Amino acid sequence: MTDRYVLDLQEVDETQLALVGGKGAHLGALARIEGVSVPGGFCVTTHAFRQIMAQAPSVEDLLDRLSCLNPDDREAIGTLSAQIRRTIEGITIPGDLASAITGALSRLGEQTPCAVRSSATAEDLPTASFAGQQDTYLNVVGPTEILRHVSRCWASMFTERAVTYRQHNGIDHRTVDMAVVVQRMVFPHASGILFTADPVTGNRKVATVDAGFGLGEALVSGLVNPDVFKVRHGEVVAKTIAAKQRAVHALPDGGTQEVEIDEQRQEQPALTDAQVVRLVHLGRRIEEHFGGPQDIEWCLVDDDFQIVQSRPITTLFPIPEAADQGNRVYVSVGHQQMMTDAMKPLGLSMWKLTAMAPMTEAGGRLFVDATRALSTPAGRAGLLDLVGRGDPLTRDALETVLDRDDFLPLLPDPAPGGPPAGGAPAPIETDPAIVDGLIERSQESIAALRRDIAAQTGPALFDFLMQAFQEHKRVLTDPLSHQAIMAGMEATWWLNDKLYEWLGEKNAADTLTLSAPDNVTSEMGLALLDVADVIRPHPEVVAFLQSVEDDGFLDELPKHAGGNTARDAIEGYLDRYGMRCAGEIDITRPRWRESPSTLVPAILDNVRNFEPGAARRRFEQGRQEAWKKRQDVLTRLRALPDGESKADETQRMIERVRTFIGYREYPKYDIVSRYFVYKQALLAEAERLVQAEVLPEKEDTFYLTFQELHDAVRSHRVDDGLVRERKETFRTYQSLTPSRVLTSEGETVNGAYRRDDVPDGALIGLPVSGGTVEGRARVILDMGRADLEPGDILVTAFTDPSWSPLFVGIAGLVTEVGGLMTHGAVIAREYGLPAVVGVDRATRLIRDGQRIRVHGSDGYVEILS
């Protein structure tokens, strides 16, 4: 019976994770790789841990209490976890278990110095490394001390940091077991960490080696700065040699101590370049075995590298799959669509099926492969110009990659052909009837979709949807629609460029476009003010809404005085805008119609902060400001040389921008309207799968692609393991941050602002809506948790159209993501809000409640307090 308690490292491999934990499984696998040296030792298996836990029934109650705690309640977690550790360390190890451990030790040599290392079943995994969450003890000597430190490793399952890590990652404490690795201690000349991919840039072709003298604890604890080497294609391409004043050495009788390094050795490299290259070669072999980039702990003993740990690097952004091994450059779709969160598989596949351009996916995000466009001089210039007008950071990121001449060489432009058939399209007239007609045709198409889809079920629904996607694309690729959008954008650019040139006026179009007609997104924000006007006179309804916690509140409203009227107003709003939500390009995200409680905070803010009739007054005020600006600009232009001509041309452009700029928002409204129709039909099929016991819950379909859901409906079979795996993968993707540009080498590039015209300490961004405002920063990442007062400045990661109801009540806007013509920028200009977007790490650098000043014309933010 005792043989189940202990396994030699040579008996262990990756398949025995549940028995020996992540560290043990990886060490066993490492020991089997040809050419890789691993110190000998054994694993005390999870069977032993479970036997110990069975002798401590009081721990069960403590675990119940622990699981109920908020992950951020550090004091309570610290108290309970310490109590659990004391209980485990106080248990006497049973005789048969103790004999098994000491018997394995005797095979190493009873007085052999050992490292005793925790190995949990939820660590060193591809999706969660748990690095440093449990304990390791070095240079432990003798059976008594080995047994004591094995107990300490079991107890370290419940260190405060390990408990907090599991709770933050949604891992049940009872699902994790602890094994312990006991290894022969090595006494290295140097040690450190090898990352087989650059942990900062993500580049899979660049390995990074951190090295110091003595034991690796000096580096891990931050006692010394390491030497850092970067290796690419078998060559050291960069290195920094640190002054290493101290090291950690083993003591003869056990334990470790810090020692001073001789002054003449302090600035000597811990490794030679040849040793670094050899180590990286070894790391590549380990990486190949495990199938992904590795974080490897190593020791150098007598010029021989001993590997004491290897774990996956879990923080790297995945690389899109490609048909060949050539260099590629990918541009983030999420940064253009103002939705950089991870998307579920159904959302990804639906967007790809309905998108206007081919897309690839990685890390739960969508990317466009820009390699072909960037491979010729004309294509490169055109793409950089287009991207740069909207988001200078994306342009700078692309230029950063392209400046490396060897990464994406230029090919000649193709030979010019004959003139395109039919010639260039005729310029679009400045005619409001064009926009009216486009909107009318869109509405007719969506009405037909709703009518025709109602009769479709089962496999026939999916055939119908494939046809519907073609109509979806036909409407969105209507040349007239594209011309209308471009007419508004080009008129904006013309006005800003020319009026700055002629009058020194920055961002003049910001004011000239206030309260432009046909802007469905700004109308959505104003319409919620009208809802507040209906609710405001009914104090009982207001009080009820303040207590709302779930989405059933609409059914409860009629029980309160004025509730029927309030419900009708909210229902009317949802009939027009209920298909919207945060992150709406992901069809799986809950729509306002599905989760109407999301709107309640914004409604209550409007009730509290505005007077009746605010929507009408806001719109009229914007219209008047735009008119005054128009008159002012034209008057000043006429006073210039050739002023009448300049004024006439400017007047035509003002009419043009006001005719078309509002339509810029409509195609997204069309897309999201169709998406909600698709979603309702797919969820009806999902409900049938639940009733047929094919799926436990209908939201499980969100973790299938469109084709996989089609197959499930046809076959009435779903791979439960696939759904579980997709859920876990999605959870890990949520923790990743996508970059604006990604290369096929895995390098993430976000770009930088090349500016020196801002005050020291200011946060630089892109100016998208003019003016300067000072106020209280409200850092809000979830619209449903908004709590705004007049004069507040909204600071958030990104804003898609669903955030526009909040814009009516704020004084300014700061976002981490965005460009000149993205939705948040358009609506900020529409409402006359000073706005700066593309501010890197704004939600982390600006604290909620701080006073800030937003310079919307100059593109920077000052933190005042």
CSV table of C-alpha atoms in Angstrom, one decimal, residues 236-580:
chain,number,residue,atom,x,y,z
A,236,VAL,CA,23.5,36.8,-28.4
A,237,VAL,CA,21.9,40.0,-29.8
A,238,ALA,CA,21.8,42.1,-26.6
A,239,LYS,CA,23.0,41.8,-23.0
A,240,THR,CA,23.1,43.8,-19.8
A,241,ILE,CA,25.7,42.8,-17.1
A,242,ALA,CA,24.5,43.8,-13.7
A,243,ALA,CA,26.6,44.6,-10.6
A,244,LYS,CA,25.8,41.4,-8.6
A,245,GLN,CA,26.9,42.3,-5.0
A,246,ARG,CA,25.3,39.4,-3.2
A,247,ALA,CA,24.4,35.8,-3.7
A,248,VAL,CA,22.6,33.0,-1.8
A,249,HIS,CA,24.7,29.9,-0.9
A,250,ALA,CA,23.9,26.7,0.8
A,251,LEU,CA,25.1,26.1,4.4
A,252,PRO,CA,27.0,22.8,5.2
A,253,ASP,CA,24.4,21.8,7.9
A,254,GLY,CA,21.3,22.8,5.9
A,255,GLY,CA,19.6,26.0,5.0
A,256,THR,CA,20.9,29.0,3.0
A,257,GLN,CA,22.5,32.3,3.7
A,258,GLU,CA,23.3,35.6,1.8
A,259,VAL,CA,26.9,36.2,1.1
A,260,GLU,CA,28.9,39.1,-0.3
A,261,ILE,CA,30.5,38.6,-3.7
A,262,ASP,CA,34.1,39.6,-4.2
A,263,GLU,CA,34.3,43.1,-5.6
A,264,GLN,CA,36.3,42.0,-8.6
A,265,ARG,CA,33.7,39.4,-9.5
A,266,GLN,CA,30.6,41.6,-9.1
A,267,GLU,CA,30.5,42.9,-12.7
A,268,GLN,CA,31.7,39.7,-14.3
A,269,PRO,CA,29.0,38.0,-16.4
A,270,ALA,CA,27.5,34.9,-14.6
A,271,LEU,CA,27.6,33.1,-18.0
A,272,THR,CA,29.7,33.3,-21.1
A,273,ASP,CA,28.0,34.0,-24.4
A,274,ALA,CA,28.8,30.5,-25.5
A,275,GLN,CA,27.1,29.1,-22.3
A,276,VAL,CA,24.1,31.3,-22.9
A,277,VAL,CA,23.7,30.1,-26.5
A,278,ARG,CA,24.1,26.5,-25.3
A,279,LEU,CA,21.4,27.0,-22.6
A,280,VAL,CA,19.0,28.5,-25.1
A,281,HIS,CA,19.6,25.5,-27.5
A,282,LEU,CA,18.7,23.2,-24.5
A,283,GLY,CA,15.6,25.4,-23.9
A,284,ARG,CA,14.5,25.0,-27.5
A,285,ARG,CA,14.6,21.3,-27.1
A,286,ILE,CA,12.5,21.5,-24.0
A,287,GLU,CA,10.1,23.9,-25.7
A,288,GLU,CA,9.7,21.5,-28.6
A,289,HIS,CA,8.9,18.6,-26.2
A,290,PHE,CA,6.2,20.5,-24.4
A,291,GLY,CA,4.8,22.2,-27.5
A,292,GLY,CA,5.0,25.8,-26.4
A,293,PRO,CA,7.2,28.5,-24.9
A,294,GLN,CA,8.6,27.7,-21.5
A,295,ASP,CA,9.8,29.5,-18.3
A,296,ILE,CA,12.8,27.3,-17.3
A,297,GLU,CA,14.7,27.4,-14.0
A,298,TRP,CA,18.3,26.2,-14.5
A,299,CYS,CA,21.6,25.8,-12.5
A,300,LEU,CA,25.1,25.6,-13.8
A,301,VAL,CA,27.2,23.0,-12.1
A,302,ASP,CA,30.8,22.3,-13.4
A,303,ASP,CA,29.8,23.7,-16.9
A,304,ASP,CA,26.8,21.3,-16.9
A,305,PHE,CA,23.3,22.8,-17.0
A,306,GLN,CA,20.9,21.2,-14.6
A,307,ILE,CA,17.2,21.9,-15.2
A,308,VAL,CA,15.2,22.2,-12.0
A,309,GLN,CA,11.8,23.3,-13.4
A,310,SER,CA,10.0,24.1,-16.7
A,311,ARG,CA,6.5,25.6,-16.9
A,312,PRO,CA,4.5,27.1,-19.7
A,313,ILE,CA,4.6,30.9,-20.1
A,314,THR,CA,0.9,31.7,-19.7
A,315,THR,CA,1.0,35.5,-20.3
A,316,LEU,CA,1.9,35.3,-24.1
A,317,PHE,CA,-0.7,36.4,-26.6
A,318,PRO,CA,-1.4,33.5,-29.0
A,319,ILE,CA,-0.3,33.8,-32.7
A,320,PRO,CA,-2.9,33.5,-35.5
A,321,GLU,CA,-2.7,30.3,-37.5
A,322,ALA,CA,-1.3,30.8,-41.0
A,323,ALA,CA,-1.0,28.6,-44.1
A,324,ASP,CA,2.7,29.1,-44.3
A,325,GLN,CA,5.8,30.0,-42.2
A,326,GLY,CA,6.3,33.4,-43.9
A,327,ASN,CA,6.5,36.6,-41.8
A,328,ARG,CA,3.1,38.2,-41.3
A,329,VAL,CA,1.6,41.4,-39.8
A,330,TYR,CA,-1.8,41.4,-38.2
A,331,VAL,CA,-3.9,44.5,-37.3
A,332,SER,CA,-6.4,44.3,-34.4
A,333,VAL,CA,-10.1,44.5,-35.3
A,334,GLY,CA,-11.1,45.2,-31.7
A,335,HIS,CA,-9.2,48.5,-31.6
A,336,GLN,CA,-11.2,49.6,-34.7
A,337,GLN,CA,-14.5,48.3,-33.4
A,338,MET,CA,-13.9,49.6,-29.8
A,339,MET,CA,-14.2,46.2,-28.3
A,340,THR,CA,-10.9,44.6,-27.2
A,341,ASP,CA,-12.4,42.1,-24.8
A,342,ALA,CA,-12.1,38.4,-25.5
A,343,MET,CA,-15.0,37.0,-27.6
A,344,LYS,CA,-16.6,33.6,-27.3
A,345,PRO,CA,-16.3,31.1,-30.2
A,346,LEU,CA,-19.8,31.7,-31.5
A,347,GLY,CA,-19.2,35.4,-31.5
A,348,LEU,CA,-15.9,35.1,-33.3
A,349,SER,CA,-17.4,32.8,-36.0
A,350,MET,CA,-20.5,34.9,-36.5
A,351,TRP,CA,-18.4,38.1,-37.0
A,352,LYS,CA,-16.1,36.4,-39.4
A,353,LEU,CA,-19.1,35.1,-41.4
A,354,THR,CA,-20.7,38.5,-41.7
A,355,ALA,CA,-17.6,40.7,-41.9
A,356,MET,CA,-16.6,42.7,-45.0
A,357,ALA,CA,-13.0,41.4,-45.0
A,358,PRO,CA,-11.3,38.1,-44.2
A,359,MET,CA,-10.3,37.8,-40.6
A,360,THR,CA,-8.3,35.5,-38.4
A,361,GLU,CA,-8.5,34.9,-34.7
A,362,ALA,CA,-6.1,34.6,-31.8
A,363,GLY,CA,-6.6,34.9,-28.1
A,364,GLY,CA,-10.3,35.3,-28.5
A,365,ARG,CA,-9.8,38.4,-30.6
A,366,LEU,CA,-10.1,39.1,-34.4
A,367,PHE,CA,-7.3,40.4,-36.6
A,368,VAL,CA,-6.9,41.3,-40.2
A,369,ASP,CA,-3.8,40.0,-42.0
A,370,ALA,CA,-2.3,43.2,-43.5
A,371,THR,CA,0.8,41.5,-44.9
A,372,ARG,CA,-0.3,41.7,-48.5
A,373,ALA,CA,-1.3,45.3,-48.4
A,374,LEU,CA,2.0,46.2,-46.7
A,375,SER,CA,4.2,44.3,-49.2
A,376,THR,CA,4.1,46.9,-52.0
A,377,PRO,CA,5.0,50.6,-51.9
A,378,ALA,CA,1.6,51.8,-53.0
A,379,GLY,CA,-0.3,49.4,-50.7
A,380,ARG,CA,1.9,50.3,-47.8
A,381,ALA,CA,1.4,54.0,-48.3
A,382,GLY,CA,-2.3,53.7,-48.7
A,383,LEU,CA,-2.8,51.5,-45.6
A,384,LEU,CA,-0.6,53.7,-43.4
A,385,ASP,CA,-2.4,56.8,-44.5
A,386,LEU,CA,-5.9,55.3,-43.9
A,387,VAL,CA,-4.9,53.8,-40.5
A,388,GLY,CA,-3.0,56.9,-39.4
A,389,ARG,CA,-6.0,59.2,-40.0
A,390,GLY,CA,-8.0,57.2,-37.5
A,391,ASP,CA,-5.4,55.9,-35.0
A,392,PRO,CA,-1.8,57.2,-35.0
A,393,LEU,CA,-0.8,54.5,-32.5
A,394,THR,CA,-1.7,51.7,-35.0
A,395,ARG,CA,0.2,53.5,-37.7
A,396,ASP,CA,3.3,53.9,-35.5
A,397,ALA,CA,3.1,50.2,-34.5
A,398,LEU,CA,3.0,49.2,-38.2
A,399,GLU,CA,5.9,51.6,-39.0
A,400,THR,CA,7.9,50.1,-36.0
A,401,VAL,CA,7.6,46.7,-37.6
A,402,LEU,CA,8.2,47.9,-41.2
A,403,ASP,CA,11.4,49.8,-40.1
A,404,ARG,CA,13.0,46.4,-39.7
A,405,ASP,CA,13.9,46.0,-43.3
A,406,ASP,CA,14.4,42.3,-43.1
A,407,PHE,CA,11.0,41.5,-41.7
A,408,LEU,CA,8.6,42.4,-44.5
A,409,PRO,CA,10.6,43.2,-47.7
A,410,LEU,CA,8.9,45.4,-50.3
A,411,LEU,CA,7.8,43.9,-53.6
A,412,PRO,CA,7.3,46.0,-56.8
A,413,ASP,CA,3.9,47.5,-57.3
A,414,PRO,CA,1.9,45.5,-59.9
A,415,ALA,CA,2.1,46.9,-63.4
A,416,PRO,CA,-0.7,49.4,-64.1
A,417,GLY,CA,-3.6,47.9,-66.0
A,418,GLY,CA,-6.2,49.7,-68.1
A,419,PRO,CA,-8.8,52.1,-66.6
A,420,PRO,CA,-11.4,50.3,-64.3
A,421,ALA,CA,-14.6,49.3,-66.0
A,422,GLY,CA,-17.1,52.1,-65.9
A,423,GLY,CA,-14.6,54.6,-64.6
A,424,ALA,CA,-14.6,56.2,-61.2
A,425,PRO,CA,-18.0,56.5,-59.4
A,426,ALA,CA,-19.7,59.9,-59.8
A,427,PRO,CA,-19.3,62.1,-56.7
A,428,ILE,CA,-22.2,61.8,-54.4
A,429,GLU,CA,-24.5,64.8,-54.2
A,430,THR,CA,-25.1,66.7,-50.9
A,431,ASP,CA,-28.7,65.5,-50.6
A,432,PRO,CA,-30.4,64.5,-47.3
A,433,ALA,CA,-32.7,62.2,-49.3
A,434,ILE,CA,-29.7,59.9,-49.9
A,435,VAL,CA,-29.4,59.2,-46.2
A,436,ASP,CA,-33.1,58.9,-45.8
A,437,GLY,CA,-33.2,56.3,-48.6
A,438,LEU,CA,-30.3,54.3,-47.1
A,439,ILE,CA,-32.0,54.2,-43.7
A,440,GLU,CA,-35.3,53.2,-45.2
A,441,ARG,CA,-33.8,50.4,-47.2
A,442,SER,CA,-32.0,49.1,-44.2
A,443,GLN,CA,-35.1,49.1,-42.1
A,444,GLU,CA,-37.1,47.3,-44.8
A,445,SER,CA,-34.4,44.6,-45.1
A,446,ILE,CA,-34.3,44.0,-41.3
A,447,ALA,CA,-38.1,43.8,-41.2
A,448,ALA,CA,-38.0,41.2,-44.0
A,449,LEU,CA,-35.4,39.3,-42.0
A,450,ARG,CA,-37.6,39.3,-38.9
A,451,ARG,CA,-40.6,38.1,-40.9
A,452,ASP,CA,-38.9,35.3,-42.8
A,453,ILE,CA,-36.7,33.9,-40.0
A,454,ALA,CA,-39.8,33.2,-37.8
A,455,ALA,CA,-40.7,30.1,-39.8
A,456,GLN,CA,-37.2,28.6,-39.7
A,457,THR,CA,-36.2,25.9,-37.3
A,458,GLY,CA,-33.7,23.1,-37.1
A,459,PRO,CA,-31.0,22.6,-39.9
A,460,ALA,CA,-33.2,24.7,-42.2
A,461,LEU,CA,-32.5,27.7,-40.0
A,462,PHE,CA,-28.8,27.5,-40.6
A,463,ASP,CA,-29.3,27.3,-44.4
A,464,PHE,CA,-31.6,30.3,-44.1
A,465,LEU,CA,-29.0,32.2,-42.0
A,466,MET,CA,-26.2,31.6,-44.6
A,467,GLN,CA,-28.5,33.3,-47.1
A,468,ALA,CA,-29.3,36.1,-44.6
A,469,PHE,CA,-25.6,36.7,-44.2
A,470,GLN,CA,-25.3,37.4,-47.9
A,471,GLU,CA,-28.1,40.0,-47.6
A,472,HIS,CA,-26.3,41.4,-44.5
A,473,LYS,CA,-23.2,41.9,-46.6
A,474,ARG,CA,-25.1,43.3,-49.6
A,475,VAL,CA,-26.7,46.0,-47.5
A,476,LEU,CA,-23.4,46.9,-45.8
A,477,THR,CA,-21.4,46.9,-49.0
A,478,ASP,CA,-23.9,49.1,-50.8
A,479,PRO,CA,-21.6,51.5,-52.8
A,480,LEU,CA,-23.9,54.4,-52.0
A,481,SER,CA,-23.7,53.7,-48.3
A,482,HIS,CA,-19.9,53.7,-48.4
A,483,GLN,CA,-19.9,56.9,-50.4
A,484,ALA,CA,-22.2,58.5,-47.8
A,485,ILE,CA,-19.9,57.5,-44.9
A,486,MET,CA,-16.8,58.6,-46.7
A,487,ALA,CA,-18.4,61.9,-47.7
A,488,GLY,CA,-19.0,62.8,-44.1
A,489,MET,CA,-15.5,61.7,-43.0
A,490,GLU,CA,-13.7,63.5,-45.9
A,491,ALA,CA,-15.7,66.6,-45.3
A,492,THR,CA,-14.6,66.5,-41.6
A,493,TRP,CA,-10.9,66.1,-42.6
A,494,TRP,CA,-11.2,68.9,-45.2
A,495,LEU,CA,-12.7,71.3,-42.7
A,496,ASN,CA,-10.1,70.6,-40.0
A,497,ASP,CA,-7.2,70.8,-42.4
A,498,LYS,CA,-8.3,73.9,-44.3
A,499,LEU,CA,-9.6,75.9,-41.4
A,500,TYR,CA,-6.4,75.3,-39.5
A,501,GLU,CA,-4.5,76.4,-42.5
A,502,TRP,CA,-6.6,79.5,-43.2
A,503,LEU,CA,-7.7,80.5,-39.7
A,504,GLY,CA,-5.4,78.7,-37.3
A,505,GLU,CA,-8.6,77.0,-36.0
A,506,LYS,CA,-8.0,73.6,-34.4
A,507,ASN,CA,-10.6,70.8,-34.9
A,508,ALA,CA,-13.2,73.3,-36.2
A,509,ALA,CA,-15.4,70.4,-37.4
A,510,ASP,CA,-16.0,69.3,-33.8
A,511,THR,CA,-18.3,72.3,-33.3
A,512,LEU,CA,-19.7,72.4,-36.8
A,513,THR,CA,-21.0,68.9,-36.4
A,514,LEU,CA,-22.9,69.4,-33.2
A,515,SER,CA,-26.5,68.0,-33.3
A,516,ALA,CA,-26.0,66.7,-36.8
A,517,PRO,CA,-29.2,65.0,-38.0
A,518,ASP,CA,-29.7,61.2,-38.4
A,519,ASN,CA,-27.1,60.1,-35.8
A,520,VAL,CA,-28.8,57.1,-34.3
A,521,THR,CA,-26.2,56.7,-31.5
A,522,SER,CA,-26.5,60.3,-30.2
A,523,GLU,CA,-30.3,60.0,-30.5
A,524,MET,CA,-30.1,56.9,-28.3
A,525,GLY,CA,-28.4,58.8,-25.5
A,526,LEU,CA,-31.0,61.7,-25.7
A,527,ALA,CA,-33.9,59.2,-25.8
A,528,LEU,CA,-32.9,57.9,-22.4
A,529,LEU,CA,-33.3,61.5,-21.1
A,530,ASP,CA,-36.8,61.3,-22.3
A,531,VAL,CA,-37.3,58.1,-20.4
A,532,ALA,CA,-36.1,59.8,-17.3
A,533,ASP,CA,-38.6,62.6,-17.9
A,534,VAL,CA,-41.4,60.0,-17.7
A,535,ILE,CA,-40.1,58.4,-14.5
A,536,ARG,CA,-39.0,61.5,-12.6
A,537,PRO,CA,-42.6,62.6,-11.4
A,538,HIS,CA,-43.1,59.2,-9.8
A,539,PRO,CA,-41.1,59.0,-6.5
A,540,GLU,CA,-42.3,55.4,-5.8
A,541,VAL,CA,-41.0,54.2,-9.1
A,542,VAL,CA,-37.7,56.0,-8.5
A,543,ALA,CA,-37.3,54.4,-5.1
A,544,PHE,CA,-38.1,51.0,-6.6
A,545,LEU,CA,-35.5,51.4,-9.3
A,546,GLN,CA,-32.9,52.3,-6.8
A,547,SER,CA,-33.3,48.8,-5.3
A,548,VAL,CA,-33.3,46.8,-8.6
A,549,GLU,CA,-30.9,43.9,-8.6
A,550,ASP,CA,-32.1,41.6,-11.4
A,551,ASP,CA,-33.7,41.8,-14.8
A,552,GLY,CA,-37.3,40.9,-13.7
A,553,PHE,CA,-37.9,44.5,-12.5
A,554,LEU,CA,-40.1,45.4,-15.6
A,555,ASP,CA,-42.7,42.9,-14.4
A,556,GLU,CA,-42.7,44.4,-10.9
A,557,LEU,CA,-43.0,48.1,-12.0
A,558,PRO,CA,-46.8,48.1,-12.4
A,559,LYS,CA,-47.2,47.3,-8.7
A,560,HIS,CA,-46.0,50.9,-8.0
A,561,ALA,CA,-47.7,54.2,-8.5
A,562,GLY,CA,-46.8,55.4,-12.0
A,563,GLY,CA,-45.2,52.0,-12.8
A,564,ASN,CA,-47.3,51.3,-15.9
A,565,THR,CA,-46.2,54.6,-17.5
A,566,ALA,CA,-42.6,54.0,-16.5
A,567,ARG,CA,-42.6,50.5,-17.9
A,568,ASP,CA,-44.1,51.6,-21.2
A,569,ALA,CA,-41.4,54.3,-21.6
A,570,ILE,CA,-38.6,51.7,-20.9
A,571,GLU,CA,-40.2,49.1,-23.2
A,572,GLY,CA,-40.5,51.7,-25.9
A,573,TYR,CA,-36.8,52.5,-25.5
A,574,LEU,CA,-35.9,48.8,-25.6
A,575,ASP,CA,-38.0,48.3,-28.8
A,576,ARG,CA,-35.8,50.8,-30.6
A,577,TYR,CA,-32.4,50.2,-28.9
A,578,GLY,CA,-32.7,46.9,-26.9
A,579,MET,CA,-30.4,45.1,-29.4
A,580,ARG,CA,-27.5,47.2,-28.1
